[in-house]
mmCIF file of C-alpha atoms in Angstrom:
data_model
loop_
_atom_site.group_PDB
_atom_site.id
_atom_site.type_symbol
_atom_site.label_atom_id
_atom_site.label_comp_id
_atom_site.label_asym_id
_atom_site.label_seq_id
_atom_site.Cartn_x
_atom_site.Cartn_y
_atom_site.Cartn_z
ATOM 1 C CA ASP R 1 -0.316 0.103 -0.032
ATOM 2 C CA GLN R 2 1.523 2.943 -0.963
ATOM 3 C CA GLN R 3 1.284 5.639 1.764
ATOM 4 C CA VAL R 4 2.823 8.578 -0.513
ATOM 5 C CA LYS R 5 1.698 9.340 -4.696
ATOM 6 C CA GLN R 6 2.619 10.991 -7.267
ATOM 7 C CA ASN R 7 0.192 10.284 -9.304
ATOM 8 C CA SER R 8 1.555 12.398 -12.650
ATOM 9 C CA PRO R 9 4.511 10.287 -13.862
ATOM 10 C CA SER R 10 5.410 13.663 -16.201
ATOM 11 C CA LEU R 11 5.068 16.949 -16.760
ATOM 12 C CA SER R 12 5.461 19.299 -19.305
ATOM 13 C CA VAL R 13 6.240 23.376 -18.709
ATOM 14 C CA GLN R 14 6.844 26.172 -21.099
ATOM 15 C CA GLU R 15 9.695 27.650 -19.930
ATOM 16 C CA GLY R 16 8.306 31.395 -18.205
ATOM 17 C CA ARG R 17 5.155 29.445 -16.381
ATOM 18 C CA ILE R 18 4.421 27.530 -13.497
ATOM 19 C CA SER R 19 5.253 24.001 -12.685
ATOM 20 C CA ILE R 20 2.690 22.117 -10.219
ATOM 21 C CA LEU R 21 4.079 18.837 -9.162
ATOM 22 C CA ASN R 22 1.193 17.047 -6.983
ATOM 23 C CA CYS R 23 1.594 14.734 -3.739
ATOM 24 C CA ASP R 24 -1.485 12.916 -2.028
ATOM 25 C CA TYR R 25 -0.500 10.715 1.099
ATOM 26 C CA THR R 26 -2.421 8.462 3.144
ATOM 27 C CA ASN R 27 -0.926 8.614 7.102
ATOM 28 C CA SER R 28 -1.912 11.112 9.204
ATOM 29 C CA MET R 29 0.642 11.427 11.132
ATOM 30 C CA PHE R 30 3.406 12.142 9.357
ATOM 31 C CA ASP R 31 5.219 15.563 10.432
ATOM 32 C CA TYR R 32 7.296 16.477 7.487
ATOM 33 C CA PHE R 33 7.343 16.867 3.815
ATOM 34 C CA LEU R 34 10.058 17.097 1.616
ATOM 35 C CA TRP R 35 10.226 17.047 -2.223
ATOM 36 C CA TYR R 36 14.262 16.207 -3.710
ATOM 37 C CA LYS R 37 15.014 16.836 -6.998
ATOM 38 C CA LYS R 38 16.749 14.727 -9.140
ATOM 39 C CA TYR R 39 19.088 14.472 -12.138
ATOM 40 C CA PRO R 40 20.540 11.860 -14.167
ATOM 41 C CA ALA R 41 23.048 9.199 -12.414
ATOM 42 C CA GLU R 42 23.009 11.399 -9.669
ATOM 43 C CA GLY R 43 21.591 10.908 -6.448
ATOM 44 C CA PRO R 44 18.597 12.950 -4.768
ATOM 45 C CA THR R 45 19.074 16.029 -3.889
ATOM 46 C CA PHE R 46 17.294 17.808 -1.332
ATOM 47 C CA LEU R 47 14.675 21.001 -1.913
ATOM 48 C CA ILE R 48 12.600 22.061 0.373
ATOM 49 C CA SER R 49 10.791 20.786 3.141
ATOM 50 C CA ILE R 50 7.198 22.232 4.800
ATOM 51 C CA SER R 51 6.182 21.011 8.763
ATOM 52 C CA SER R 52 2.631 19.321 9.118
ATOM 53 C CA ILE R 53 2.075 22.113 11.483
ATOM 54 C CA LYS R 54 2.075 24.819 8.358
ATOM 55 C CA ASP R 55 0.145 24.808 5.141
ATOM 56 C CA LYS R 56 3.079 27.247 3.237
ATOM 57 C CA ASN R 57 6.624 27.310 3.138
ATOM 58 C CA GLU R 58 8.425 29.444 0.397
ATOM 59 C CA ASP R 59 12.173 29.385 -0.542
ATOM 60 C CA GLY R 60 13.122 31.851 -3.960
ATOM 61 C CA ARG R 61 11.284 30.004 -6.711
ATOM 62 C CA PHE R 62 9.961 27.200 -5.288
ATOM 63 C CA THR R 63 6.401 27.265 -2.458
ATOM 64 C CA VAL R 64 5.130 24.321 -1.577
ATOM 65 C CA PHE R 65 1.738 24.243 -0.005
ATOM 66 C CA LEU R 66 -0.025 21.486 2.223
ATOM 67 C CA ASN R 67 -3.999 21.147 2.675
ATOM 68 C CA LYS R 68 -3.608 18.594 5.630
ATOM 69 C CA SER R 69 -7.659 18.221 5.452
ATOM 70 C CA ALA R 70 -6.737 16.928 1.382
ATOM 71 C CA LYS R 71 -3.763 15.315 2.211
ATOM 72 C CA HIS R 72 -2.545 16.802 -0.083
ATOM 73 C CA LEU R 73 0.072 18.680 -0.948
ATOM 74 C CA SER R 74 1.589 20.557 -3.914
ATOM 75 C CA LEU R 75 5.638 22.005 -5.616
ATOM 76 C CA HIS R 76 4.678 25.041 -7.605
ATOM 77 C CA ILE R 77 7.918 26.415 -9.598
ATOM 78 C CA VAL R 78 7.859 30.334 -10.590
ATOM 79 C CA PRO R 79 8.997 30.366 -13.365
ATOM 80 C CA SER R 80 9.976 27.370 -14.489
ATOM 81 C CA GLN R 81 13.675 27.496 -16.254
ATOM 82 C CA PRO R 82 15.317 24.524 -18.248
ATOM 83 C CA GLY R 83 17.511 23.960 -15.360
ATOM 84 C CA ASP R 84 14.500 22.549 -13.567
ATOM 85 C CA SER R 85 13.797 19.286 -15.679
ATOM 86 C CA ALA R 86 14.039 16.782 -13.789
ATOM 87 C CA VAL R 87 12.543 14.029 -11.263
ATOM 88 C CA TYR R 88 11.184 15.470 -8.188
ATOM 89 C CA PHE R 89 9.715 12.819 -5.096
ATOM 90 C CA CYS R 90 7.707 13.605 -2.951
ATOM 91 C CA ALA R 91 8.899 12.184 0.435
ATOM 92 C CA ALA R 92 7.189 12.302 4.334
ATOM 93 C CA TRP R 93 8.722 11.402 7.194
ATOM 94 C CA ASP R 94 7.599 9.608 10.071
ATOM 95 C CA SER R 95 9.203 9.843 14.005
ATOM 96 C CA GLY R 96 6.082 7.921 15.522
ATOM 97 C CA ALA R 97 7.176 5.055 17.397
ATOM 98 C CA GLY R 98 10.449 6.208 16.621
ATOM 99 C CA SER R 99 10.856 4.871 13.322
ATOM 100 C CA TYR R 100 11.689 8.265 11.766
ATOM 101 C CA GLN R 101 11.550 7.143 8.091
ATOM 102 C CA LEU R 102 11.294 8.746 4.855
ATOM 103 C CA THR R 103 8.975 7.548 2.541
ATOM 104 C CA PHE R 104 8.455 8.581 -1.195
ATOM 105 C CA GLY R 105 6.629 9.008 -3.892
ATOM 106 C CA LYS R 106 7.085 7.714 -7.144
ATOM 107 C CA GLY R 107 8.700 10.450 -8.872
ATOM 108 C CA THR R 108 7.595 13.094 -11.486
ATOM 109 C CA LYS R 109 9.976 13.929 -13.899
ATOM 110 C CA LEU R 110 9.529 17.031 -15.648
ATOM 111 C CA SER R 111 10.265 19.135 -18.276
ATOM 112 C CA VAL R 112 10.843 22.792 -19.143
ATOM 113 C CA ILE R 113 10.480 23.477 -22.617
ATOM 114 C CA PRO R 114 12.934 26.539 -23.964
ATOM 115 C CA GLU Q 1 32.143 20.151 2.124
ATOM 116 C CA ALA Q 2 32.406 16.720 0.470
ATOM 117 C CA GLY Q 3 29.540 14.921 -0.454
ATOM 118 C CA VAL Q 4 28.256 11.481 -0.103
ATOM 119 C CA ALA Q 5 30.581 9.055 -1.521
ATOM 120 C CA GLN Q 6 29.694 5.577 -3.233
ATOM 121 C CA SER Q 7 31.772 3.067 -5.304
ATOM 122 C CA PRO Q 8 31.119 2.006 -7.582
ATOM 123 C CA ARG Q 9 29.139 3.788 -9.552
ATOM 124 C CA TYR Q 10 27.979 1.036 -11.876
ATOM 125 C CA LYS Q 11 28.431 -2.810 -11.693
ATOM 126 C CA ILE Q 12 27.668 -6.046 -13.782
ATOM 127 C CA ILE Q 13 27.346 -9.613 -12.462
ATOM 128 C CA GLU Q 14 25.140 -12.841 -12.782
ATOM 129 C CA LYS Q 15 23.021 -13.752 -10.628
ATOM 130 C CA ARG Q 16 24.007 -15.821 -7.857
ATOM 131 C CA GLN Q 17 27.671 -13.815 -7.541
ATOM 132 C CA SER Q 18 27.637 -11.752 -5.080
ATOM 133 C CA VAL Q 19 28.306 -8.131 -4.344
ATOM 134 C CA ALA Q 20 29.372 -5.255 -2.490
ATOM 135 C CA PHE Q 21 29.293 -1.289 -2.764
ATOM 136 C CA TRP Q 22 30.807 1.090 -0.010
ATOM 137 C CA CYS Q 23 29.603 4.472 1.108
ATOM 138 C CA ASN Q 24 31.303 7.163 2.915
ATOM 139 C CA PRO Q 25 29.183 9.627 4.750
ATOM 140 C CA ILE Q 26 29.325 13.561 5.221
ATOM 141 C CA SER Q 27 31.622 13.973 7.529
ATOM 142 C CA GLY Q 28 30.005 13.813 11.648
ATOM 143 C CA HIS Q 29 27.069 13.205 10.348
ATOM 144 C CA ALA Q 30 26.026 10.291 13.107
ATOM 145 C CA THR Q 31 23.457 8.345 10.724
ATOM 146 C CA LEU Q 32 23.469 6.695 7.242
ATOM 147 C CA TYR Q 33 20.992 4.790 5.779
ATOM 148 C CA TRP Q 34 20.564 2.026 2.298
ATOM 149 C CA TYR Q 35 18.483 2.857 -0.542
ATOM 150 C CA GLN Q 36 17.049 0.738 -2.896
ATOM 151 C CA GLN Q 37 16.062 2.566 -6.359
ATOM 152 C CA ILE Q 38 13.889 -0.161 -8.769
ATOM 153 C CA LEU Q 39 13.371 1.526 -12.517
ATOM 154 C CA GLY Q 40 10.432 3.907 -12.166
ATOM 155 C CA GLN Q 41 10.261 3.534 -8.596
ATOM 156 C CA GLY Q 42 10.859 5.909 -5.338
ATOM 157 C CA PRO Q 43 13.908 4.791 -2.776
ATOM 158 C CA LYS Q 44 13.140 2.365 -0.361
ATOM 159 C CA LEU Q 45 14.948 1.788 2.519
ATOM 160 C CA LEU Q 46 16.773 -0.774 3.817
ATOM 161 C CA ILE Q 47 18.664 -0.496 6.793
ATOM 162 C CA GLN Q 48 19.423 2.716 9.082
ATOM 163 C CA PHE Q 49 22.610 3.590 11.020
ATOM 164 C CA GLN Q 50 22.808 5.699 14.192
ATOM 165 C CA ASN Q 51 26.788 5.290 14.508
ATOM 166 C CA ASN Q 52 27.441 1.657 14.533
ATOM 167 C CA GLY Q 53 24.032 1.122 15.766
ATOM 168 C CA VAL Q 54 21.063 -0.638 13.363
ATOM 169 C CA VAL Q 55 18.433 1.378 14.403
ATOM 170 C CA ASP Q 56 15.997 -0.158 11.687
ATOM 171 C CA ASP Q 57 16.782 -2.783 9.247
ATOM 172 C CA SER Q 58 13.095 -4.309 8.879
ATOM 173 C CA GLN Q 59 12.837 -3.741 5.242
ATOM 174 C CA LEU Q 60 16.120 -5.365 4.208
ATOM 175 C CA PRO Q 61 15.964 -9.369 2.808
ATOM 176 C CA LYS Q 62 17.750 -10.362 5.070
ATOM 177 C CA ASP Q 63 18.976 -13.650 3.826
ATOM 178 C CA ARG Q 64 20.965 -11.616 1.000
ATOM 179 C CA PHE Q 65 21.255 -8.599 2.633
ATOM 180 C CA SER Q 66 23.493 -8.242 4.938
ATOM 181 C CA ALA Q 67 25.335 -4.633 5.898
ATOM 182 C CA GLU Q 68 27.644 -3.246 8.486
ATOM 183 C CA ARG Q 69 29.818 0.358 9.391
ATOM 184 C CA LEU Q 70 31.968 -0.920 11.969
ATOM 185 C CA LYS Q 71 33.167 2.167 12.889
ATOM 186 C CA GLY Q 72 30.254 4.416 13.394
ATOM 187 C CA VAL Q 73 32.393 5.972 9.596
ATOM 188 C CA ASP Q 74 31.697 3.987 6.259
ATOM 189 C CA SER Q 75 29.671 1.779 5.463
ATOM 190 C CA THR Q 76 29.403 -1.500 2.907
ATOM 191 C CA LEU Q 77 26.519 -3.225 2.186
ATOM 192 C CA LYS Q 78 26.738 -6.471 0.456
ATOM 193 C CA ILE Q 79 24.833 -9.154 -1.351
ATOM 194 C CA GLN Q 80 24.984 -12.468 -1.390
ATOM 195 C CA PRO Q 81 23.431 -14.435 -3.448
ATOM 196 C CA ALA Q 82 21.816 -11.871 -6.352
ATOM 197 C CA LYS Q 83 19.182 -12.294 -8.184
ATOM 198 C CA LEU Q 84 17.922 -10.072 -11.394
ATOM 199 C CA GLU Q 85 15.307 -8.638 -8.790
ATOM 200 C CA ASP Q 86 18.338 -7.108 -7.506
ATOM 201 C CA SER Q 87 18.617 -5.193 -10.604
ATOM 202 C CA ALA Q 88 18.501 -1.306 -9.144
ATOM 203 C CA VAL Q 89 20.405 1.509 -8.090
ATOM 204 C CA TYR Q 90 21.526 0.996 -4.143
ATOM 205 C CA LEU Q 91 21.532 4.395 -2.963
ATOM 206 C CA CYS Q 92 23.370 6.124 -0.010
ATOM 207 C CA ALA Q 93 22.422 9.185 2.256
ATOM 208 C CA SER Q 94 23.355 10.171 5.329
ATOM 209 C CA SER Q 95 21.802 12.892 8.104
ATOM 210 C CA LEU Q 96 23.420 14.800 11.164
ATOM 211 C CA VAL Q 97 21.250 12.328 13.571
ATOM 212 C CA PHE Q 98 18.306 10.221 13.129
ATOM 213 C CA SER Q 99 16.055 12.802 14.147
ATOM 214 C CA ILE Q 100 16.391 15.264 11.660
ATOM 215 C CA HIS Q 101 14.401 15.104 8.565
ATOM 216 C CA GLU Q 102 16.606 16.223 6.159
ATOM 217 C CA GLN Q 103 18.801 13.769 4.201
ATOM 218 C CA TYR Q 104 21.916 13.740 1.642
ATOM 219 C CA PHE Q 105 21.862 11.376 -1.252
ATOM 220 C CA GLY Q 106 25.286 9.973 -2.428
ATOM 221 C CA PRO Q 107 25.112 9.627 -6.503
ATOM 222 C CA GLY Q 108 23.656 5.264 -6.174
ATOM 223 C CA THR Q 109 25.755 2.686 -6.998
ATOM 224 C CA ARG Q 110 23.521 1.144 -10.070
ATOM 225 C CA LEU Q 111 23.951 -2.708 -10.244
ATOM 226 C CA THR Q 112 22.358 -5.175 -13.320
ATOM 227 C CA VAL Q 113 22.397 -8.595 -12.690
ATOM 228 C CA THR Q 114 21.952 -10.624 -15.886
#
């Protein structure tokens, strides 16, 4: 049973426009949600996170929104740049019962078209 | 600051052979993780170390996989004997302590079992 779901395997966006990547989760006990970015042949790189007690976190061109009632979060990239083309993973952090684990979604491949 | 180092980057073996992967975490990071990422999936945690002790190995297939972190710094993950379904990228990650959600990943080792 997937606890973190990214239902869109891929997304194409024109350069300069907004990219919106979505993520749903099932476990209401997750404490933090993170987004990682992965280029081919490299490991995932931490991008931005949000605590479960907040609904928005912003860092430059990247903003993450959290809707706890819907168990949904999204990553907004504005404006999108060709260098943003990568696979984006949504991950959720669970510190309940001392587990301290990250659970990842399957990823969404973003292509930013010049 | 040097990142997480992994070797080898690529490995091709035949089924039933054995293989070992090496990871050196970021200096000063007490927690080390091994993940398995199968093509089209997100990383899945195999084992988590805090210094030289195992915190969680519940998802490690212990009949064929083993891992150690003897001196609390670098770590080795071994598969013996390998199966076709072990073909994946093996990612190592580290964090300052186990209770911090931000993890830093190495470039991974791509294993192909034929």
